[in-house]
């Protein structure tokens, strides 16, 4: 199962739908994208979805998707 990229990113603030790059809330185009770093897609149901691998002009700082180390 592929989780949304934000849920497995080391910058994600658990339970908030926010991160340092988007402290007021992560845009759906990133939040709804899966964790494949090459993922870009559009669907009528979800709209635009993009891997957050480049700095977005609307974000704060230089944070981009960075997979968190797996803990178990």
mmCIF file of C-alpha atoms in Angstrom:
data_model
loop_
_atom_site.group_PDB
_atom_site.id
_atom_site.type_symbol
_atom_site.label_atom_id
_atom_site.label_comp_id
_atom_site.label_asym_id
_atom_site.label_seq_id
_atom_site.Cartn_x
_atom_site.Cartn_y
_atom_site.Cartn_z
ATOM 1 C CA UNK A 1 0.000 0.000 0.000
ATOM 2 C CA UNK A 2 1.316 3.427 -0.955
ATOM 3 C CA UNK A 3 0.802 6.112 1.709
ATOM 4 C CA UNK A 4 0.530 9.827 0.919
ATOM 5 C CA UNK A 5 4.028 11.292 0.713
ATOM 6 C CA UNK A 6 3.460 13.702 3.604
ATOM 7 C CA UNK A 7 2.601 10.916 6.039
ATOM 8 C CA UNK A 8 6.008 9.299 5.491
ATOM 9 C CA UNK A 9 8.039 12.527 5.256
ATOM 10 C CA UNK A 10 10.412 13.441 8.067
ATOM 11 C CA UNK A 11 9.138 17.053 8.030
ATOM 12 C CA UNK A 12 5.466 16.177 8.535
ATOM 13 C CA UNK A 13 3.981 17.343 11.842
ATOM 14 C CA UNK A 14 1.898 14.320 12.826
ATOM 15 C CA UNK A 15 -1.842 14.852 12.957
ATOM 16 C CA UNK A 16 -1.716 18.460 11.728
ATOM 17 C CA UNK A 17 -1.701 18.311 7.910
ATOM 18 C CA UNK A 18 1.195 20.788 8.194
ATOM 19 C CA UNK A 19 4.964 20.877 7.935
ATOM 20 C CA UNK A 20 7.659 23.571 8.122
ATOM 21 C CA UNK A 21 7.247 24.221 4.384
ATOM 22 C CA UNK A 22 3.481 24.742 4.713
ATOM 23 C CA UNK A 23 2.786 25.693 8.348
ATOM 24 C CA UNK A 24 -0.779 26.796 7.546
ATOM 25 C CA UNK A 25 -1.610 23.507 5.822
ATOM 26 C CA UNK A 26 -0.166 21.394 3.039
ATOM 27 C CA UNK A 27 -1.776 21.963 -0.372
ATOM 28 C CA UNK A 28 -3.808 18.970 -1.546
ATOM 29 C CA UNK A 29 -1.673 18.642 -4.680
ATOM 30 C CA UNK A 30 1.181 17.512 -2.405
ATOM 31 C CA UNK A 31 -0.754 15.947 0.461
ATOM 32 C CA UNK A 32 -2.706 13.617 -1.839
ATOM 33 C CA UNK A 33 0.342 12.487 -3.857
ATOM 34 C CA UNK A 34 1.826 9.106 -3.070
ATOM 35 C CA UNK A 35 5.353 8.600 -1.803
ATOM 36 C CA UNK A 36 6.921 7.810 -5.184
ATOM 37 C CA UNK A 37 9.301 10.758 -5.745
ATOM 38 C CA UNK A 38 8.558 10.740 -9.485
ATOM 39 C CA UNK A 39 4.804 10.871 -9.001
ATOM 40 C CA UNK A 40 2.801 13.479 -10.907
ATOM 41 C CA UNK A 41 -0.815 12.822 -11.778
ATOM 42 C CA UNK A 42 -4.147 14.439 -12.451
ATOM 43 C CA UNK A 43 -7.514 12.828 -11.988
ATOM 44 C CA UNK A 44 -11.025 14.286 -11.957
ATOM 45 C CA UNK A 45 -11.568 12.818 -8.486
ATOM 46 C CA UNK A 46 -8.351 14.020 -6.790
ATOM 47 C CA UNK A 47 -7.264 16.920 -9.009
ATOM 48 C CA UNK A 48 -3.577 17.702 -9.411
ATOM 49 C CA UNK A 49 -1.169 15.574 -7.364
ATOM 50 C CA UNK A 50 2.595 16.135 -7.361
ATOM 51 C CA UNK A 51 5.656 14.804 -5.651
ATOM 52 C CA UNK A 52 7.088 17.625 -3.529
ATOM 53 C CA UNK A 53 10.641 17.235 -4.825
ATOM 54 C CA UNK A 54 11.253 20.879 -5.758
ATOM 55 C CA UNK A 55 10.902 24.068 -3.747
ATOM 56 C CA UNK A 56 7.467 25.575 -4.289
ATOM 57 C CA UNK A 57 7.347 29.398 -4.573
ATOM 58 C CA UNK A 58 4.475 29.430 -2.047
ATOM 59 C CA UNK A 59 6.297 27.474 0.651
ATOM 60 C CA UNK A 60 8.428 28.564 3.605
ATOM 61 C CA UNK A 61 12.120 27.616 3.573
ATOM 62 C CA UNK A 62 13.771 24.971 1.431
ATOM 63 C CA UNK A 63 12.004 21.855 2.713
ATOM 64 C CA UNK A 64 11.056 19.156 0.205
ATOM 65 C CA UNK A 65 9.845 15.589 0.571
ATOM 66 C CA UNK A 66 12.366 13.529 2.528
ATOM 67 C CA UNK A 67 11.304 10.028 3.603
ATOM 68 C CA UNK A 68 11.468 9.545 7.357
ATOM 69 C CA UNK A 69 13.536 6.647 8.645
ATOM 70 C CA UNK A 70 11.302 3.672 9.283
ATOM 71 C CA UNK A 71 10.772 2.813 12.916
ATOM 72 C CA UNK A 72 9.364 -0.384 14.222
#
